[in-house]
Amino acid sequence: MNESNIKASYELAKDRYAAIGVDTEEAISKLETVPLSIHCWQGDDIHGFLFPNQELTGGIGVSGNFPGAATTPDQLSGDLSKALSLIPGSHKVQLHAIYAVTNKKKDLDELDPEDFSYWVDWAKQEKVGLDMNGTFFSHPMLKNGFTLASPDKDTRDFWIEHGKRSRKIAEYFGKELGQQSVNNFWIPDGYKDNPIDKLTPRLRLINSLDEIIKEPIDEKYTIEAFEGKLFGTGVESYTVGSHEFYDNYALTRNKLWTIDAGHFHPTEDVSDKFSAFLPFGKGLMLHVSRPVRWDSDHVVIMDDALIRMMRSLVRDDQLSKTNIGLDFFDATIDRIAAWVIGARATQKALLLGMLSPIDQLKEDENKGDFTDRLAMTEELKSYPFGAVWDEFCARNNVPVGSDWLNEVKNYEKNVTFKR
Ligand code: RNT
Ligand code: ZN
């Protein structure tokens, strides 16, 4: 895109926003301070490197076979670097335990921080932070669909050990990279059909989690986050780690609660949950995702649900207590494009939230002037937000508009399609 056009459009937009009391410069600087945690698993359809041929289990699934999926650490990190070069701002990357890079044969209960030194070296070079996820699925120790809540002690012990090791790895990320690494826990445990006992599995899960987090670790380096779910495919009747379960667990253990946008009933407004939790809780981790009729993990786009979520965090000034991670996987399209589309959409939604006269709107609301509130929020929808977004991209040295797509096409031709 022509540089002087970008500037000229931005200057006009800046004036339009200034006229309603919105400082576009402030919005641009603020957006620069919001890191996203980009999920590595979009790049290889959640295969990982430890057991790449293991079938994906735990009720999640990836559809499609677009050519060029990464199958080696260098391919995946290279693809991530490419995607990061097309996303404005500084970010983090979320790993999963199965992405360990080691030439020893190691199981999930044997992983050590050094098995992730490959990623730490890459993160230092790329100037990104790292977040962590233990991998409690796609493994033979998922017994009858259960891990930490299993009735079988050996099964629980295996996964408890894995959880403990995931904390050490996250702590290592924090120490090496000078950041707080969020260590997210999601387990698939539950039943396809109606259970008899709904309480005991939850009591077992509490015990297992308490055992995992028993040893104190400095929060400067890592903090745990717990992700609940309504249901999964094959786990339709009962999910041990439900939302209320983890909401309460996070509150009583002073940890983060993870809200995955795909894990609720489709008619629920996920954005409404943040302000109900945050006044009580330590903070949130988000898994920004797009459920199409179910938890389908479609690539995030700038739809109403995303706009509402990002807007709530901005309007309620809760960004500092919220870690925004992405979680989607679609193998029917270019995987690098998927990252770029989802990340840029999330940032656009944040910017849109920032480009509004929030104090004025709150004042209208408190005065009972609901006419002004409705009229203004409708008018804002056609304000020149795109010109500010373009300027943000230009200042951050990433392609403006759809120019990034050409780079992805070249990368396909020269790299991914040659695999
Ligand atoms: C599954 C959860 C979980 C996973 C990733 C791969 O429903 O959303 O976060 O998607 O850990
Ligand atoms: Zn998730």
Short mmCIF file of C-alpha atoms and ligand atoms in Angstrom, two decimals:
data_model
loop_
_atom_site.label_atom_id
_atom_site.label_comp_id
_atom_site.label_asym_id
_atom_site.label_seq_id
_atom_site.Cartn_x
_atom_site.Cartn_y
_atom_site.Cartn_z
CA MET A 1 0.00 0.00 0.00
CA ASN A 2 1.10 3.52 -0.81
CA GLU A 3 2.77 5.07 2.23
CA SER A 4 1.53 8.61 1.77
CA ASN A 5 -2.05 7.38 1.37
CA ILE A 6 -1.79 5.52 4.66
CA LYS A 7 -0.52 8.67 6.38
CA ALA A 8 -3.14 10.93 4.78
CA SER A 9 -6.00 8.58 5.69
CA TYR A 10 -4.67 8.33 9.20
CA GLU A 11 -4.51 12.10 9.65
CA LEU A 12 -8.14 12.42 8.56
CA ALA A 13 -9.18 9.61 10.87
CA LYS A 14 -7.24 11.17 13.74
CA ASP A 15 -9.26 14.39 13.30
CA ARG A 16 -12.57 12.57 13.10
CA TYR A 17 -11.84 10.74 16.34
CA ALA A 18 -10.42 13.84 18.04
CA ALA A 19 -13.74 15.57 17.40
CA ILE A 20 -15.44 13.05 19.69
CA GLY A 21 -12.68 13.16 22.27
CA VAL A 22 -10.79 10.04 21.19
CA ASP A 23 -7.00 10.22 21.02
CA THR A 24 -5.85 7.83 18.27
CA GLU A 25 -2.20 8.23 19.29
CA GLU A 26 -3.05 7.01 22.77
CA ALA A 27 -4.94 4.05 21.33
CA ILE A 28 -1.99 3.11 19.11
CA SER A 29 0.46 3.27 22.02
CA LYS A 30 -1.87 1.27 24.22
CA LEU A 31 -2.39 -1.46 21.62
CA GLU A 32 1.38 -1.82 21.37
CA THR A 33 1.48 -2.89 25.02
CA VAL A 34 -0.97 -5.78 24.65
CA PRO A 35 0.80 -9.06 23.86
CA LEU A 36 -1.09 -11.99 22.42
CA SER A 37 -0.05 -15.52 23.22
CA ILE A 38 0.08 -17.25 19.84
CA HIS A 39 -0.60 -20.99 20.04
CA CYS A 40 2.06 -23.12 18.35
CA TRP A 41 -0.35 -25.97 17.63
CA GLN A 42 -2.10 -24.33 14.67
CA GLY A 43 1.14 -24.93 12.77
CA ASP A 44 1.08 -28.73 12.82
CA ASP A 45 -2.50 -29.75 13.63
CA ILE A 46 -1.56 -30.55 17.28
CA HIS A 47 0.80 -33.42 16.42
CA GLY A 48 3.81 -32.27 18.42
CA PHE A 49 7.23 -33.93 18.27
CA LEU A 50 7.10 -36.49 21.07
CA PHE A 51 4.44 -38.80 19.62
CA PRO A 52 3.63 -37.32 16.20
CA ASN A 53 1.74 -40.39 15.01
CA GLN A 54 -0.51 -40.66 18.03
CA GLU A 55 -4.18 -40.18 17.22
CA LEU A 56 -5.66 -36.91 18.55
CA THR A 57 -7.87 -37.79 21.53
CA GLY A 58 -9.65 -36.01 24.35
CA GLY A 59 -12.58 -34.77 22.30
CA ILE A 60 -10.77 -32.24 20.13
CA GLY A 61 -10.28 -32.55 16.39
CA VAL A 62 -8.63 -30.88 13.43
CA SER A 63 -10.21 -31.04 9.99
CA GLY A 64 -8.45 -30.60 6.67
CA ASN A 65 -5.12 -31.51 5.13
CA PHE A 66 -3.83 -28.30 3.62
CA PRO A 67 -0.31 -29.00 2.32
CA GLY A 68 2.80 -27.90 4.16
CA ALA A 69 2.16 -28.70 7.83
CA ALA A 70 5.31 -28.39 9.92
CA THR A 71 6.73 -31.75 10.99
CA THR A 72 10.07 -30.74 12.53
CA PRO A 73 11.04 -28.16 15.18
CA ASP A 74 12.83 -26.03 12.59
CA GLN A 75 9.80 -26.06 10.33
CA LEU A 76 7.42 -25.11 13.11
CA SER A 77 9.62 -22.39 14.57
CA GLY A 78 10.32 -21.06 11.06
CA ASP A 79 6.60 -20.92 10.31
CA LEU A 80 5.95 -19.17 13.62
CA SER A 81 8.69 -16.64 12.86
CA LYS A 82 7.06 -15.98 9.49
CA ALA A 83 3.65 -15.47 11.10
CA LEU A 84 5.11 -13.20 13.80
CA SER A 85 6.69 -11.03 11.12
CA LEU A 86 3.21 -10.32 9.78
CA ILE A 87 1.57 -9.57 13.14
CA PRO A 88 2.21 -6.08 14.58
CA GLY A 89 3.57 -5.72 18.13
CA SER A 90 5.50 -8.01 20.54
CA HIS A 91 3.94 -11.26 21.58
CA LYS A 92 4.27 -14.58 23.34
CA VAL A 93 4.01 -18.11 22.00
CA GLN A 94 2.16 -20.89 23.78
CA LEU A 95 3.77 -24.30 23.69
CA HIS A 96 2.38 -27.68 24.65
CA ALA A 97 4.43 -30.39 26.39
CA ILE A 98 4.35 -32.55 23.23
CA TYR A 99 6.49 -29.92 21.48
CA ALA A 100 9.57 -30.86 23.54
CA VAL A 101 12.67 -31.18 21.37
CA THR A 102 14.80 -34.04 22.62
CA ASN A 103 16.62 -36.93 21.00
CA LYS A 104 16.09 -39.16 24.04
CA LYS A 105 12.91 -41.22 24.16
CA LYS A 106 10.94 -39.48 26.87
CA ASP A 107 7.42 -39.81 28.14
CA LEU A 108 5.28 -36.97 29.50
CA ASP A 109 6.21 -37.81 33.10
CA GLU A 110 9.92 -37.57 32.29
CA LEU A 111 10.20 -34.15 30.67
CA ASP A 112 12.76 -31.66 31.96
CA PRO A 113 13.24 -27.96 31.31
CA GLU A 114 16.24 -28.67 29.07
CA ASP A 115 13.93 -30.51 26.68
CA PHE A 116 12.62 -27.04 25.83
CA SER A 117 15.96 -25.27 25.41
CA TYR A 118 15.37 -25.30 21.66
CA TRP A 119 12.31 -23.10 22.16
CA VAL A 120 13.97 -20.83 24.69
CA ASP A 121 16.84 -20.17 22.26
CA TRP A 122 14.34 -19.46 19.51
CA ALA A 123 12.24 -17.21 21.76
CA LYS A 124 15.31 -15.18 22.73
CA GLN A 125 16.23 -14.70 19.12
CA GLU A 126 12.66 -13.82 18.19
CA LYS A 127 12.18 -11.64 21.29
CA VAL A 128 8.96 -13.36 22.31
CA GLY A 129 7.82 -14.75 25.64
CA LEU A 130 6.73 -18.36 26.13
CA ASP A 131 3.65 -19.79 27.80
CA MET A 132 3.14 -23.45 28.62
CA ASN A 133 0.45 -26.12 28.47
CA GLY A 134 0.77 -29.63 29.87
CA THR A 135 -0.55 -32.16 27.35
CA PHE A 136 -3.25 -34.24 29.00
CA PHE A 137 -4.57 -35.91 25.83
CA SER A 138 -3.49 -37.95 22.79
CA HIS A 139 -1.70 -40.45 25.02
CA PRO A 140 -2.27 -44.10 26.05
CA MET A 141 -2.42 -43.07 29.72
CA LEU A 142 -5.72 -41.34 29.00
CA LYS A 143 -7.60 -44.28 30.55
CA ASN A 144 -11.33 -44.57 29.86
CA GLY A 145 -11.22 -40.87 29.05
CA PHE A 146 -9.70 -39.89 32.40
CA THR A 147 -6.39 -38.37 33.52
CA LEU A 148 -6.07 -36.43 36.80
CA ALA A 149 -9.57 -37.42 37.90
CA SER A 150 -9.13 -41.11 37.07
CA PRO A 151 -10.31 -43.68 39.63
CA ASP A 152 -7.02 -45.50 38.96
CA LYS A 153 -4.15 -44.28 41.15
CA ASP A 154 -1.36 -45.16 38.70
CA THR A 155 -3.11 -43.16 36.01
CA ARG A 156 -3.54 -40.17 38.30
CA ASP A 157 0.08 -40.40 39.46
CA PHE A 158 1.37 -40.40 35.89
CA TRP A 159 -0.54 -37.22 35.08
CA ILE A 160 0.30 -35.57 38.41
CA GLU A 161 3.98 -36.08 37.63
CA HIS A 162 3.40 -34.59 34.17
CA GLY A 163 1.69 -31.57 35.73
CA LYS A 164 4.56 -31.04 38.17
CA ARG A 165 7.06 -31.20 35.34
CA SER A 166 5.07 -28.73 33.26
CA ARG A 167 5.43 -26.22 36.12
CA LYS A 168 9.22 -26.62 36.14
CA ILE A 169 9.27 -26.03 32.41
CA ALA A 170 7.12 -22.90 32.73
CA GLU A 171 9.34 -21.66 35.56
CA TYR A 172 12.35 -22.15 33.29
CA PHE A 173 10.63 -20.10 30.56
CA GLY A 174 10.00 -17.35 33.09
CA LYS A 175 13.58 -17.29 34.36
CA GLU A 176 15.23 -17.47 30.97
CA LEU A 177 13.00 -14.94 29.26
CA GLY A 178 12.36 -12.52 32.14
CA GLN A 179 8.58 -12.83 31.99
CA GLN A 180 5.73 -14.58 33.76
CA SER A 181 4.93 -17.75 31.86
CA VAL A 182 1.30 -18.80 32.09
CA ASN A 183 1.01 -22.56 32.56
CA ASN A 184 -2.41 -23.61 31.37
CA PHE A 185 -4.13 -26.81 32.49
CA TRP A 186 -6.85 -28.37 30.42
CA ILE A 187 -7.84 -32.00 30.89
CA PRO A 188 -10.49 -33.86 28.93
CA ASP A 189 -11.84 -36.04 31.77
CA GLY A 190 -15.51 -36.87 31.56
CA TYR A 191 -18.19 -39.28 30.41
CA LYS A 192 -20.01 -39.80 27.15
CA ASP A 193 -23.09 -40.99 28.97
CA ASN A 194 -24.80 -40.15 32.22
CA PRO A 195 -22.61 -40.76 35.24
CA ILE A 196 -23.82 -42.16 38.54
CA ASP A 197 -21.30 -40.28 40.65
CA LYS A 198 -20.66 -36.65 39.75
CA LEU A 199 -18.91 -35.71 42.97
CA THR A 200 -16.06 -38.17 43.50
CA PRO A 201 -14.28 -37.46 40.17
CA ARG A 202 -14.28 -33.77 41.09
CA LEU A 203 -12.87 -34.51 44.54
CA ARG A 204 -10.14 -36.59 42.91
CA LEU A 205 -9.38 -33.74 40.50
CA ILE A 206 -9.05 -31.29 43.38
CA ASN A 207 -6.59 -33.63 45.13
CA SER A 208 -4.54 -34.17 41.98
CA LEU A 209 -4.34 -30.46 41.21
CA ASP A 210 -3.44 -29.62 44.80
CA GLU A 211 -0.66 -32.17 44.65
CA ILE A 212 0.64 -30.64 41.37
CA ILE A 213 0.79 -27.10 42.75
CA LYS A 214 1.98 -28.10 46.24
CA GLU A 215 5.56 -26.92 45.84
CA PRO A 216 5.68 -23.13 45.90
CA ILE A 217 7.10 -21.49 42.78
CA ASP A 218 7.79 -17.78 42.49
CA GLU A 219 4.96 -16.18 40.55
CA LYS A 220 7.43 -13.82 39.04
CA TYR A 221 8.26 -16.73 36.71
CA THR A 222 5.07 -18.70 36.30
CA ILE A 223 1.45 -18.93 37.31
CA GLU A 224 -1.06 -21.68 36.67
CA ALA A 225 -4.31 -21.17 34.77
CA PHE A 226 -7.20 -23.65 34.74
CA GLU A 227 -9.44 -24.13 31.73
CA GLY A 228 -12.93 -25.55 32.06
CA LYS A 229 -15.28 -26.83 29.41
CA LEU A 230 -18.94 -27.58 28.89
CA PHE A 231 -18.43 -30.74 26.86
CA GLY A 232 -16.24 -32.41 24.26
CA THR A 233 -16.96 -34.82 21.44
CA GLY A 234 -17.37 -38.19 23.14
CA VAL A 235 -17.61 -36.43 26.50
CA GLU A 236 -21.11 -35.02 26.16
CA SER A 237 -22.77 -35.88 29.44
CA TYR A 238 -20.34 -34.85 32.13
CA THR A 239 -17.09 -32.88 32.21
CA VAL A 240 -15.23 -33.14 35.50
CA GLY A 241 -13.44 -29.82 35.00
CA SER A 242 -16.49 -27.72 34.29
CA HIS A 243 -16.51 -23.92 34.36
CA GLU A 244 -17.84 -23.62 37.89
CA PHE A 245 -15.31 -26.18 39.06
CA TYR A 246 -12.33 -24.19 37.79
CA ASP A 247 -13.80 -20.81 38.61
CA ASN A 248 -13.95 -21.98 42.23
CA TYR A 249 -10.60 -23.73 42.06
CA ALA A 250 -8.86 -20.64 40.67
CA LEU A 251 -10.49 -18.41 43.27
CA THR A 252 -9.64 -20.58 46.25
CA ARG A 253 -6.06 -21.24 45.10
CA ASN A 254 -5.45 -17.69 43.91
CA LYS A 255 -4.66 -18.80 40.37
CA LEU A 256 -5.88 -17.77 36.92
CA TRP A 257 -9.10 -18.98 35.37
CA THR A 258 -8.95 -19.75 31.67
CA ILE A 259 -11.94 -18.83 29.57
CA ASP A 260 -11.94 -20.50 26.17
CA ALA A 261 -14.45 -18.72 23.95
CA GLY A 262 -15.52 -22.02 22.39
CA HIS A 263 -16.33 -23.79 25.63
CA PHE A 264 -19.72 -22.34 26.44
CA HIS A 265 -23.21 -22.78 25.19
CA PRO A 266 -23.43 -20.92 21.85
CA THR A 267 -25.99 -18.45 23.17
CA GLU A 268 -23.84 -17.37 26.12
CA ASP A 269 -22.04 -14.03 25.93
CA VAL A 270 -18.52 -14.94 26.97
CA SER A 271 -17.53 -11.28 27.38
CA ASP A 272 -19.97 -10.99 30.24
CA LYS A 273 -17.97 -13.42 32.35
CA PHE A 274 -14.82 -11.31 32.71
CA SER A 275 -16.27 -8.63 34.96
CA ALA A 276 -18.06 -11.27 37.02
CA PHE A 277 -14.80 -13.06 37.82
CA LEU A 278 -12.10 -10.39 37.91
CA PRO A 279 -13.28 -8.41 40.96
CA PHE A 280 -12.78 -11.62 42.95
CA GLY A 281 -10.02 -13.40 41.08
CA LYS A 282 -6.34 -12.96 40.49
CA GLY A 283 -6.65 -12.80 36.72
CA LEU A 284 -7.72 -14.49 33.53
CA MET A 285 -6.20 -16.39 30.69
CA LEU A 286 -8.25 -16.32 27.50
CA HIS A 287 -8.32 -18.86 24.74
CA VAL A 288 -9.66 -16.79 21.93
CA SER A 289 -11.43 -19.15 19.57
CA ARG A 290 -14.45 -19.24 17.25
CA PRO A 291 -17.09 -21.85 17.87
CA VAL A 292 -19.32 -22.37 14.85
CA ARG A 293 -22.38 -24.09 16.34
CA TRP A 294 -20.08 -26.07 18.66
CA ASP A 295 -16.51 -25.94 19.99
CA SER A 296 -15.18 -26.23 16.46
CA ASP A 297 -12.04 -24.10 16.97
CA HIS A 298 -12.44 -22.16 13.74
CA VAL A 299 -9.92 -19.43 12.98
CA VAL A 300 -10.85 -16.30 14.88
CA ILE A 301 -12.36 -13.52 12.80
CA MET A 302 -13.56 -10.07 13.75
CA ASP A 303 -17.09 -11.12 14.56
CA ASP A 304 -19.45 -9.78 17.20
CA ALA A 305 -18.31 -12.25 19.84
CA LEU A 306 -14.66 -11.22 19.44
CA ILE A 307 -15.49 -7.51 19.35
CA ARG A 308 -17.56 -7.86 22.51
CA MET A 309 -14.79 -9.72 24.35
CA MET A 310 -12.00 -7.31 23.49
CA ARG A 311 -14.25 -4.29 24.02
CA SER A 312 -15.20 -5.45 27.52
CA LEU A 313 -11.57 -5.78 28.54
CA VAL A 314 -10.83 -2.29 27.22
CA ARG A 315 -13.92 -0.57 28.59
CA ASP A 316 -13.61 -2.17 32.00
CA ASP A 317 -9.86 -1.56 32.03
CA GLN A 318 -9.04 -5.22 32.75
CA LEU A 319 -6.28 -5.78 30.22
CA SER A 320 -3.59 -5.82 32.89
CA LYS A 321 -5.30 -8.74 34.63
CA THR A 322 -5.94 -10.69 31.44
CA ASN A 323 -3.63 -12.83 29.34
CA ILE A 324 -4.97 -13.07 25.81
CA GLY A 325 -4.09 -16.38 24.20
CA LEU A 326 -5.32 -17.83 20.93
CA ASP A 327 -6.67 -21.35 20.55
CA PHE A 328 -7.95 -22.53 17.20
CA PHE A 329 -6.89 -25.08 14.63
CA ASP A 330 -8.01 -25.27 11.02
CA ALA A 331 -6.10 -27.37 8.52
CA THR A 332 -8.34 -26.52 5.56
CA ILE A 333 -6.40 -23.27 4.97
CA ASP A 334 -2.80 -22.15 5.06
CA ARG A 335 -1.70 -22.54 8.68
CA ILE A 336 0.45 -19.42 8.71
CA ALA A 337 -2.42 -17.40 7.29
CA ALA A 338 -4.62 -18.86 10.04
CA TRP A 339 -2.30 -17.45 12.72
CA VAL A 340 -2.09 -14.08 11.01
CA ILE A 341 -5.84 -13.78 10.45
CA GLY A 342 -6.71 -14.75 14.02
CA ALA A 343 -4.07 -12.57 15.67
CA ARG A 344 -4.75 -9.53 13.54
CA ALA A 345 -8.49 -9.89 14.06
CA THR A 346 -7.97 -9.97 17.82
CA GLN A 347 -5.79 -6.86 17.70
CA LYS A 348 -8.29 -5.08 15.46
CA ALA A 349 -11.05 -5.84 17.94
CA LEU A 350 -8.91 -4.42 20.74
CA LEU A 351 -8.21 -1.28 18.75
CA LEU A 352 -11.87 -0.85 17.94
CA GLY A 353 -12.61 -1.01 21.65
CA MET A 354 -9.96 1.61 22.34
CA LEU A 355 -11.28 3.98 19.67
CA SER A 356 -14.35 5.07 21.52
CA PRO A 357 -15.15 7.88 23.97
CA ILE A 358 -15.38 5.48 26.89
CA ASP A 359 -15.56 8.04 29.70
CA GLN A 360 -18.26 9.98 27.88
CA LEU A 361 -20.28 6.83 27.26
CA LYS A 362 -19.99 5.82 30.91
CA GLU A 363 -21.16 9.27 31.92
CA ASP A 364 -24.18 9.02 29.60
CA GLU A 365 -24.97 5.64 31.04
CA ASN A 366 -24.77 6.85 34.63
CA LYS A 367 -26.96 9.85 33.84
CA GLY A 368 -29.52 7.49 32.36
CA ASP A 369 -28.97 8.95 28.90
CA PHE A 370 -29.47 5.70 27.06
CA THR A 371 -30.42 7.47 23.84
CA ASP A 372 -26.96 9.03 23.59
CA ARG A 373 -25.35 5.73 24.50
CA LEU A 374 -27.16 3.84 21.76
CA ALA A 375 -26.81 6.56 19.11
CA MET A 376 -23.10 7.00 19.73
CA THR A 377 -22.19 3.32 19.81
CA GLU A 378 -24.03 2.87 16.49
CA GLU A 379 -22.29 5.84 14.86
CA LEU A 380 -18.91 4.59 16.04
CA LYS A 381 -19.33 1.52 13.87
CA SER A 382 -18.75 3.61 10.73
CA TYR A 383 -15.88 5.72 12.04
CA PRO A 384 -12.61 5.31 10.11
CA PHE A 385 -11.10 2.69 12.38
CA GLY A 386 -9.38 0.93 9.44
CA ALA A 387 -7.14 3.93 8.80
CA VAL A 388 -5.86 3.80 12.38
CA TRP A 389 -5.27 0.06 12.10
CA ASP A 390 -3.26 0.59 8.88
CA GLU A 391 -1.15 3.23 10.60
CA PHE A 392 -0.56 0.88 13.52
CA CYS A 393 0.66 -1.83 11.11
CA ALA A 394 2.89 0.62 9.22
CA ARG A 395 4.48 1.91 12.42
CA ASN A 396 5.14 -1.64 13.53
CA ASN A 397 6.79 -2.51 10.22
CA VAL A 398 4.34 -5.19 9.18
CA PRO A 399 2.40 -5.29 5.91
CA VAL A 400 -0.62 -3.01 5.68
CA GLY A 401 -3.99 -4.34 4.54
CA SER A 402 -3.96 -7.64 2.67
CA ASP A 403 -0.32 -7.21 1.61
CA TRP A 404 0.67 -9.84 4.14
CA LEU A 405 -1.09 -12.44 2.03
CA ASN A 406 1.48 -12.05 -0.76
CA GLU A 407 4.17 -12.91 1.74
CA VAL A 408 2.31 -16.02 2.80
CA LYS A 409 1.89 -17.04 -0.86
CA ASN A 410 5.63 -16.61 -1.48
CA TYR A 411 6.39 -18.60 1.64
CA GLU A 412 4.09 -21.37 0.38
CA LYS A 413 5.89 -21.42 -2.96
CA ASN A 414 9.39 -21.36 -1.49
CA VAL A 415 8.95 -23.22 1.78
CA THR A 416 5.78 -24.98 2.88
CA PHE A 417 4.71 -26.43 -0.48
CA LYS A 418 8.19 -27.90 -0.96
CA ARG A 419 7.83 -30.10 2.12
C1 RNT B 1 -9.58 -28.06 24.37
C2 RNT B 1 -8.96 -26.85 24.97
C3 RNT B 1 -7.47 -26.80 24.95
C4 RNT B 1 -6.86 -27.27 23.63
C5 RNT B 1 -5.39 -26.98 23.49
C6 RNT B 1 -4.78 -27.74 22.36
O1 RNT B 1 -10.92 -27.98 24.23
O2 RNT B 1 -9.48 -25.71 24.38
O3 RNT B 1 -7.05 -25.55 25.32
O4 RNT B 1 -7.51 -26.68 22.54
O5 RNT B 1 -4.76 -27.21 24.67
ZN ZN B 2 -8.58 -23.86 24.88
#
